[in-house]
Coordinates of C-alpha atoms in Angstrom, one line a residue:
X29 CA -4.0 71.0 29.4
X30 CA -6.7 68.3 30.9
X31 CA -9.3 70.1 29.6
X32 CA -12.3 68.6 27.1
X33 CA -12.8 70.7 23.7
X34 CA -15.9 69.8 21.6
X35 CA -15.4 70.1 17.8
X36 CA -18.5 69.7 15.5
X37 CA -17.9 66.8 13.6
X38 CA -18.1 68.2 10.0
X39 CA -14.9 70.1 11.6
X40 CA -13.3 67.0 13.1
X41 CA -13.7 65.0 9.5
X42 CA -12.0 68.0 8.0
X43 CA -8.9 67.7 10.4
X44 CA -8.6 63.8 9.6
X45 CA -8.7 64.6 6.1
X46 CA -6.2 66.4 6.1
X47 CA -3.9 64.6 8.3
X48 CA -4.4 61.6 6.1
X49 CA -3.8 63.4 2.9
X50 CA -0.3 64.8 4.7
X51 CA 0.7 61.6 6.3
X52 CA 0.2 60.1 2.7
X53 CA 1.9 63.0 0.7
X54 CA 5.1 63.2 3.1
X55 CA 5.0 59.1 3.9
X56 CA 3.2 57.0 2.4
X57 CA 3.4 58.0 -1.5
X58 CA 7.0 58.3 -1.2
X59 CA 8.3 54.8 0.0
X60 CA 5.1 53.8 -2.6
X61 CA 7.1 55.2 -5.7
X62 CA 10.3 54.3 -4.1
X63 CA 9.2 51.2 -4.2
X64 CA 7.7 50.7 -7.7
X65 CA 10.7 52.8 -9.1
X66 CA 13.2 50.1 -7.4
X67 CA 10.8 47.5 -8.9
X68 CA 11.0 48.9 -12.2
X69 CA 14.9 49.5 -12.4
X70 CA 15.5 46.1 -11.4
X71 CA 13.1 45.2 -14.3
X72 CA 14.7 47.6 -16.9
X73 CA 18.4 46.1 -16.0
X74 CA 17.4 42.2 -16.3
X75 CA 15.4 43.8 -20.0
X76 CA 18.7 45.7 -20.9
X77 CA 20.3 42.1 -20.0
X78 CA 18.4 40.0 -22.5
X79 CA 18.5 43.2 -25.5
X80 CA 21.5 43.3 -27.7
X81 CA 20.7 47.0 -27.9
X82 CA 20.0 48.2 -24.5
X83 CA 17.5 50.7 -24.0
X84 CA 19.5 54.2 -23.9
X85 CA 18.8 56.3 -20.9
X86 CA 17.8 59.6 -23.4
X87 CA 14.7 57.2 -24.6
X88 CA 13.8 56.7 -20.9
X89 CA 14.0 60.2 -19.2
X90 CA 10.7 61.8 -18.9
X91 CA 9.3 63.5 -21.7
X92 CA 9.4 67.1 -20.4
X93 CA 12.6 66.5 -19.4
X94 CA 13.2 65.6 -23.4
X95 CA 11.3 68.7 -24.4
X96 CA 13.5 70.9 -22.2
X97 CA 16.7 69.6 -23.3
X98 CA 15.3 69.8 -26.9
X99 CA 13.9 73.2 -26.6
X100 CA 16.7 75.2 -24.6
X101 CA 19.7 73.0 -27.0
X102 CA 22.5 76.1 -27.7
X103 CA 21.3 74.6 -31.9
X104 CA 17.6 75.7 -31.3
X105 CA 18.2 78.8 -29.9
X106 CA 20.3 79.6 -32.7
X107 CA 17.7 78.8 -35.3
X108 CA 14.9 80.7 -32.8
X109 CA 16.9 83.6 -33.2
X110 CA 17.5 83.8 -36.7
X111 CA 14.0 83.0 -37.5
X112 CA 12.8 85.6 -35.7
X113 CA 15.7 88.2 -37.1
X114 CA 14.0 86.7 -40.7
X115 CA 10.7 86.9 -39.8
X116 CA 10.1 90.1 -37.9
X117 CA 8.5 88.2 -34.7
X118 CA 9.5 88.5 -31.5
X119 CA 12.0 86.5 -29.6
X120 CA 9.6 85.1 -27.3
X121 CA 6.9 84.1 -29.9
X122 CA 9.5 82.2 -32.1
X123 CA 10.8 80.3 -28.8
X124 CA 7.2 79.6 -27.7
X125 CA 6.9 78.1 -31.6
X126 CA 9.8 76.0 -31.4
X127 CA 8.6 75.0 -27.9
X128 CA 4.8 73.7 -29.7
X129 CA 6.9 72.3 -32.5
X130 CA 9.5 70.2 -29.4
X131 CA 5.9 68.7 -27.5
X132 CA 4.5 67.9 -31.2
X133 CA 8.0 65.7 -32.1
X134 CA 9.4 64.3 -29.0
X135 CA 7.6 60.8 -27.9
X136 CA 7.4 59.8 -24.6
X137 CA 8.3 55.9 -24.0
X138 CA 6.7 53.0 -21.8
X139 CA 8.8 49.8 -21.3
X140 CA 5.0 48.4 -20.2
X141 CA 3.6 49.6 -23.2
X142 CA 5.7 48.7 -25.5
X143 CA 7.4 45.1 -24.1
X144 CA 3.7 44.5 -22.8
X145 CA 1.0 44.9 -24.8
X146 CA 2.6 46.5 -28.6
X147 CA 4.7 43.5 -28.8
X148 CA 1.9 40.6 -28.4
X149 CA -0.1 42.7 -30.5
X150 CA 1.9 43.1 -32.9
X151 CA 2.7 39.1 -33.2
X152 CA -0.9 38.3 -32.1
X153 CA -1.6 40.7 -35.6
X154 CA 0.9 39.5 -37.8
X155 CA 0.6 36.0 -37.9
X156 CA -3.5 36.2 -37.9
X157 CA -3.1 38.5 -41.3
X158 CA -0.3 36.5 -43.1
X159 CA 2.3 33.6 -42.9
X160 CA 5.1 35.2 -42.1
X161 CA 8.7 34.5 -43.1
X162 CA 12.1 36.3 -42.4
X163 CA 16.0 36.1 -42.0
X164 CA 16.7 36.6 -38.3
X165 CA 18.6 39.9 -37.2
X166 CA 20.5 38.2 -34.7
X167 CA 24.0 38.0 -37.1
X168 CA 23.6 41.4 -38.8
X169 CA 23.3 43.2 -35.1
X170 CA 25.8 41.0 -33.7
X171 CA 29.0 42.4 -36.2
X172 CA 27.7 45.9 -35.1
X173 CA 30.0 48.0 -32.4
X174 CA 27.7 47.8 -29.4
X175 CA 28.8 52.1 -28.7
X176 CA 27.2 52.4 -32.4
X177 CA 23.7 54.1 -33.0
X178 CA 21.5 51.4 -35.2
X179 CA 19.3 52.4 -37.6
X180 CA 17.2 50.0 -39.4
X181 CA 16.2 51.0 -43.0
X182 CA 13.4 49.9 -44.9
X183 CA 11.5 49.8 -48.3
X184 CA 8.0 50.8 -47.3
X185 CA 5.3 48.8 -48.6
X186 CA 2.4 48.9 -46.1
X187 CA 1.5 49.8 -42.6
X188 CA 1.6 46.8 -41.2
X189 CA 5.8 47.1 -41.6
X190 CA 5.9 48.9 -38.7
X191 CA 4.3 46.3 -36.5
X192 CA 5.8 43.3 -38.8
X193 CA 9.5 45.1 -38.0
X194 CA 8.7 45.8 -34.4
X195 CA 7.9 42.2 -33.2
X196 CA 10.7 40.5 -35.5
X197 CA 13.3 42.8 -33.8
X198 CA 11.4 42.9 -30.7
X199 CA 14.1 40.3 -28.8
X200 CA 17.0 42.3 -29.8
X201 CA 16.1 46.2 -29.1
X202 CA 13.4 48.8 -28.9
X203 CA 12.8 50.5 -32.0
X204 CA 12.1 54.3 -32.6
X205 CA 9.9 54.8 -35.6
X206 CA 9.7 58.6 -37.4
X207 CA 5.8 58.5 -38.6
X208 CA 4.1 61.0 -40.4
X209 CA 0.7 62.8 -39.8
X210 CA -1.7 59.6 -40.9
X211 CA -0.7 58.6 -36.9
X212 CA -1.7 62.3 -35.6
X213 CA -5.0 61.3 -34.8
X214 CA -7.0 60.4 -30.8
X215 CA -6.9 57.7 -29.5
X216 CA -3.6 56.4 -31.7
X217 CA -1.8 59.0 -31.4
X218 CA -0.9 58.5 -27.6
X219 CA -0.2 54.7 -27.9
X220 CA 2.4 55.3 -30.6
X221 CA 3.9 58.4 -28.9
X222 CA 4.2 56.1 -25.5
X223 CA 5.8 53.0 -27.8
X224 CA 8.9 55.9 -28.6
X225 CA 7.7 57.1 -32.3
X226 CA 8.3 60.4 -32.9
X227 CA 5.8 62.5 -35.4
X228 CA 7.3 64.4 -38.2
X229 CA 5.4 66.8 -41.2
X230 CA 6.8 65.4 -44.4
X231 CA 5.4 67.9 -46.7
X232 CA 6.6 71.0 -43.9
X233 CA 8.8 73.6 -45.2
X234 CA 9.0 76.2 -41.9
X235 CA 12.3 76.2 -41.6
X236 CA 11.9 76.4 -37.7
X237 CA 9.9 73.5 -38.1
X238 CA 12.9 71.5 -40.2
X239 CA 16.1 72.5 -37.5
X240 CA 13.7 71.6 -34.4
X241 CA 13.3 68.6 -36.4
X242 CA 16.9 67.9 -36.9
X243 CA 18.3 68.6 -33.7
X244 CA 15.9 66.0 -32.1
X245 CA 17.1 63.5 -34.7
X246 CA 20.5 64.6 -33.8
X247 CA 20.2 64.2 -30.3
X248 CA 18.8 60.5 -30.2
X249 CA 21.1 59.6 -32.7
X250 CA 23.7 60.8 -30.7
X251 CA 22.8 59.1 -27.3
X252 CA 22.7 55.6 -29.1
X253 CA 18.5 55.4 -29.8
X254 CA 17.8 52.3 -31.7
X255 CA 15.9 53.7 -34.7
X256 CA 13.6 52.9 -37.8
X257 CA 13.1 54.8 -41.0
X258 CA 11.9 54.3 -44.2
X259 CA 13.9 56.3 -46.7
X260 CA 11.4 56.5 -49.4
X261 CA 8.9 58.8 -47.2
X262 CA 6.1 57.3 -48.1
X263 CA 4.4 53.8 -49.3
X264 CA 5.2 52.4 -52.7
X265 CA 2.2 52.8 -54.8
X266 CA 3.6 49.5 -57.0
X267 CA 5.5 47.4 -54.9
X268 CA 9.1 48.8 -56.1
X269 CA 11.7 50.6 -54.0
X270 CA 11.4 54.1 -54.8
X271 CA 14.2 56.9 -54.6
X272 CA 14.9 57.9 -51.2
X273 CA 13.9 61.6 -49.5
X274 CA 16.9 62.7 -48.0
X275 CA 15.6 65.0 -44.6
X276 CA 16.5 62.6 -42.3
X277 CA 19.6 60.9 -43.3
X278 CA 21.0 64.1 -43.8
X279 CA 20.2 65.0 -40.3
X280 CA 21.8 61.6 -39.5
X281 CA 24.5 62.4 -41.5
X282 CA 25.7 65.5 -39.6
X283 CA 26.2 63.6 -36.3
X284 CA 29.9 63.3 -34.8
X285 CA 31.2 61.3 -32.4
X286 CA 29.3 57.9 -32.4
X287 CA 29.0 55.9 -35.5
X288 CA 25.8 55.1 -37.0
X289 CA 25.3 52.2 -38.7
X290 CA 22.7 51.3 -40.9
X291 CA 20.9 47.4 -41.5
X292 CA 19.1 47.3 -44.7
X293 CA 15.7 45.3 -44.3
X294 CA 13.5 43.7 -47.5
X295 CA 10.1 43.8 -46.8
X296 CA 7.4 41.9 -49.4
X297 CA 3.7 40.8 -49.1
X298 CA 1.4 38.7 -51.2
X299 CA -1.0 41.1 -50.5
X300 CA -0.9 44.9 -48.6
X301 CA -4.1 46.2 -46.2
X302 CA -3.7 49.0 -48.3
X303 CA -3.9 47.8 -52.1
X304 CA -7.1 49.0 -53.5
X305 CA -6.3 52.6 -52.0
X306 CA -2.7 52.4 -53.6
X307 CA -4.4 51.1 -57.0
X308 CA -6.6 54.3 -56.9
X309 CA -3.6 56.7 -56.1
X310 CA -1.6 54.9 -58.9
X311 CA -4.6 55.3 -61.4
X312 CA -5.2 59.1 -60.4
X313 CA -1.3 59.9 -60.8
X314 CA -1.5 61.2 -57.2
X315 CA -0.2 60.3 -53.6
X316 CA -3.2 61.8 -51.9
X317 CA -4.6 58.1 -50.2
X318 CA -8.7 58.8 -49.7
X319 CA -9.3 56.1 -47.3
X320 CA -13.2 56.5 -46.4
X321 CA -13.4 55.9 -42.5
X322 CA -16.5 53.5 -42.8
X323 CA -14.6 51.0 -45.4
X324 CA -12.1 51.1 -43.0
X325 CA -14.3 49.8 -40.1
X326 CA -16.1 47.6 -42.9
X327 CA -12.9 45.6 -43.7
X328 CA -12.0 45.2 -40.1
X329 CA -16.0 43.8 -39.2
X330 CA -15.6 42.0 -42.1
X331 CA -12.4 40.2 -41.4
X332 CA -13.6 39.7 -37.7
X333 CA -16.5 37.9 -38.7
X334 CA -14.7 35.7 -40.8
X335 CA -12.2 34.9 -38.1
X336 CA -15.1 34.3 -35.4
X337 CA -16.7 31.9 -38.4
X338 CA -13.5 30.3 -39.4
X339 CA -13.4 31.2 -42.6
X340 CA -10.4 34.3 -43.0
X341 CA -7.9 32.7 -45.1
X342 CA -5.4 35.3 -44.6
X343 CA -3.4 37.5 -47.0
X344 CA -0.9 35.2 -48.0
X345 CA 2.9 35.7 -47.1
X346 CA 4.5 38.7 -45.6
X347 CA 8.6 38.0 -45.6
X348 CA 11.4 40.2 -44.1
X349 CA 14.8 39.8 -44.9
X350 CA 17.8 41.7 -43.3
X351 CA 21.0 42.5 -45.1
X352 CA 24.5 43.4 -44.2
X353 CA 25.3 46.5 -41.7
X354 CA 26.1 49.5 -43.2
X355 CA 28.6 51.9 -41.1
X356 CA 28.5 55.4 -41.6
X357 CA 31.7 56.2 -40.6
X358 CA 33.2 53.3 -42.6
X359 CA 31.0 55.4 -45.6
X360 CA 32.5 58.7 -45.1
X361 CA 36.2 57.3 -45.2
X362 CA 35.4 55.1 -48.1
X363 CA 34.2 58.1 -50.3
X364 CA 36.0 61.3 -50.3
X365 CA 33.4 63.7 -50.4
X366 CA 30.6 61.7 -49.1
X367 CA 27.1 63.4 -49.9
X368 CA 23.3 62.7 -48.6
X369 CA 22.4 61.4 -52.0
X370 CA 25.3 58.8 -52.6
X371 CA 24.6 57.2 -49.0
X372 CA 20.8 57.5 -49.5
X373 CA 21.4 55.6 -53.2
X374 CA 24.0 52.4 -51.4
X375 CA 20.7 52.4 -48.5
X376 CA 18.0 51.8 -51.3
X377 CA 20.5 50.0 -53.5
X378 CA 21.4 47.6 -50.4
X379 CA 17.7 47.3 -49.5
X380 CA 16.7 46.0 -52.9
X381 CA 19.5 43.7 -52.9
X382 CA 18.0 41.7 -50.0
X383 CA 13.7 42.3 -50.3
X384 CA 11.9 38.8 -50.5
X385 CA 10.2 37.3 -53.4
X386 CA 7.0 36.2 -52.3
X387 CA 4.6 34.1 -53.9
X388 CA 1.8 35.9 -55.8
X389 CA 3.9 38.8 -56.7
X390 CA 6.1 35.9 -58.4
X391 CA 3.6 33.9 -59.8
X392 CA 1.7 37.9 -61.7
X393 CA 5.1 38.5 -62.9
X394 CA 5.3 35.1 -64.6
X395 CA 2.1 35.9 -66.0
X396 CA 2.4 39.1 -67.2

């Protein structure tokens, strides 16, 4: 028991090694995220406090958890089977589909992220680019049921609505954006799925693809998700409100047991990032948008410099105006047989009651 052992010392590092990497795994690491995890509930309650939408707890479970749930819903499995019963394929290969199609959809979300950094960026962006004016949310969310599911609708005029929207709103709730594949692409692509977006294929017609697609829209809906979709699918190549696609408000539409009510927002700009690339699309009759990566990164060097030299007199006024709530459920009793295309014609009808007339768009019109 008294007796002296000699180890060699490569053998004697290996032992301490290990015994820190134990004491740390079994110790140390756990009262570590104990202790960041108490931090950050405390931190989430006093946010969910100050939001007149709290965050839901769906939005905040981890993302495989999401994908799970998603992927092994009693709807899913439904539509694996009968895909593969239309198709030929195997069981498993359809559910391994679905399962590709659930991690390319469901977002993750990071209160840091998001309340952190896309927030001041988003106001640090806005008010650089334009003067911005806008009606304040606070009435229309404050007539809203707080058990209700919001969902913000919006004409879409550029993409800079989605970071105009998300720092106007950004006092009252999170916001859950569907974007399309424009957003698919590295290093973008994570930042947006860890702000809550979720990515959808517009122009898809698997019909796998389309009831994954809905039961995830379904879902969030259902658990209260704060959300933001533009109706019209895609940016106005003129500066009207278009006619609405009805995918997702149908899969809206089919949820039961929580109301869902809709706030119509106006969006309108002097000027769009995007107008010579809509001018083009307009001219070619076509709603392919060629954007050339190196006039891309010259506009953005080329507004930078004039910033850095004082000269970047913006792009005029960007203006948001919110109108009155729409409920759903107050839509459905209101209409006896209540169809996708009547609520997606009172959205667009509502929203182009209330869109801001801005000053340059006024002043061509005058002219014209």
């Amino acid at each position: 028991m008294n007796q002296t052992i000699s180890l060699p010392l490569w053998l004697f590092v290996l032992i301490i090694a290990f015994a820190a990497v134990s004491f740390g795994s079994n110790f140390l690491l756990p009262s570590v995220r104990w202790f960041f995890r108490a931090r950050m509930e405390r931190a989430l309650a006093r946010l969910n406090l100050r939001l007149d939408r709290p965050i839901d707890l769906f939005k905040l479970a981890e993302r495989q958890d999401r994908i799970a749930r998603l992927v092994y819903d009693a709807t899913v499995m439904e539509a694996v089977a009968d895909y593969a019963a239309e198709t030929g394929q195997p069981v498993p290969v359809v559910f391994e589909q679905a399962r590709s199609y659930a991690r390319e959809i469901v977002p993750g979300f990071s209160t840091t992220l998001y309340f952190g950094v896309a927030i001041r960026l988003a106001r640090g962006l806005s008010r650089t680019l334009y003067r911005v004016r806008f009606g304040k949310p606070d009435e229309a969310l404050r007539q809203i049921d707080p058990k209700a599911t919001v969902v913000f609708v919006m004409n879409h005029r550029s993409n800079m609505d989605y970071v105009l929207i998300t720092w106007l709103v950004a006092k009252r709730a999170s916001l859950s954006y569907a974007v399309g594949e424009w957003a698919r692409i590295w290093p973008l692509s994570g930042m947006i799925r860890a702000m809550g977006a979720y990515f959808i294929r517009r122009t898809s017609r698997n019909a796998l693809y389309r009831r994954v697609l809905a039961r995830y829209v379904q879902m969030t809906t259902s658990e209260g998700t704060t959300q933001a979709i533009f109706p019209e699918g895609g940016l106005s190549l003129d500066g009207r409100t278009g006619a609405a696609k009805l995918g997702l408000l149908s899969y809206i539409m089919a949820v039961e047991g929580r109301d869902v009510v809709f706030v119509p927002v106006g969006l309108a700009y002097d000027r769009v990032l995007e107008d010579r690339v809509l001018i083009r699309a307009a001219a070619e009759g076509s709603r392919r948008f060629r954007v050339r990566p190196l006039t891309v990164v010259g506009g953005v060097l080329s507004v930078a410099l004039k910033l850095l030299l004082g000269r970047f007199k913006g792009f005029g006024t960007a203006a948001a105006a919110f109108g009155q709530p729409v409920s759903l459920a107050a839509f459905k009793a209101s209409h006896p047989a209540p169809s996708t295309e009547a609520l997606a014609q009172h959205l667009m009808r509502a929203i182009s009651a209330v869109v801001p007339v801005v000053p340059v768009p006024l002043v061509a019109a005058a002219l014209l």
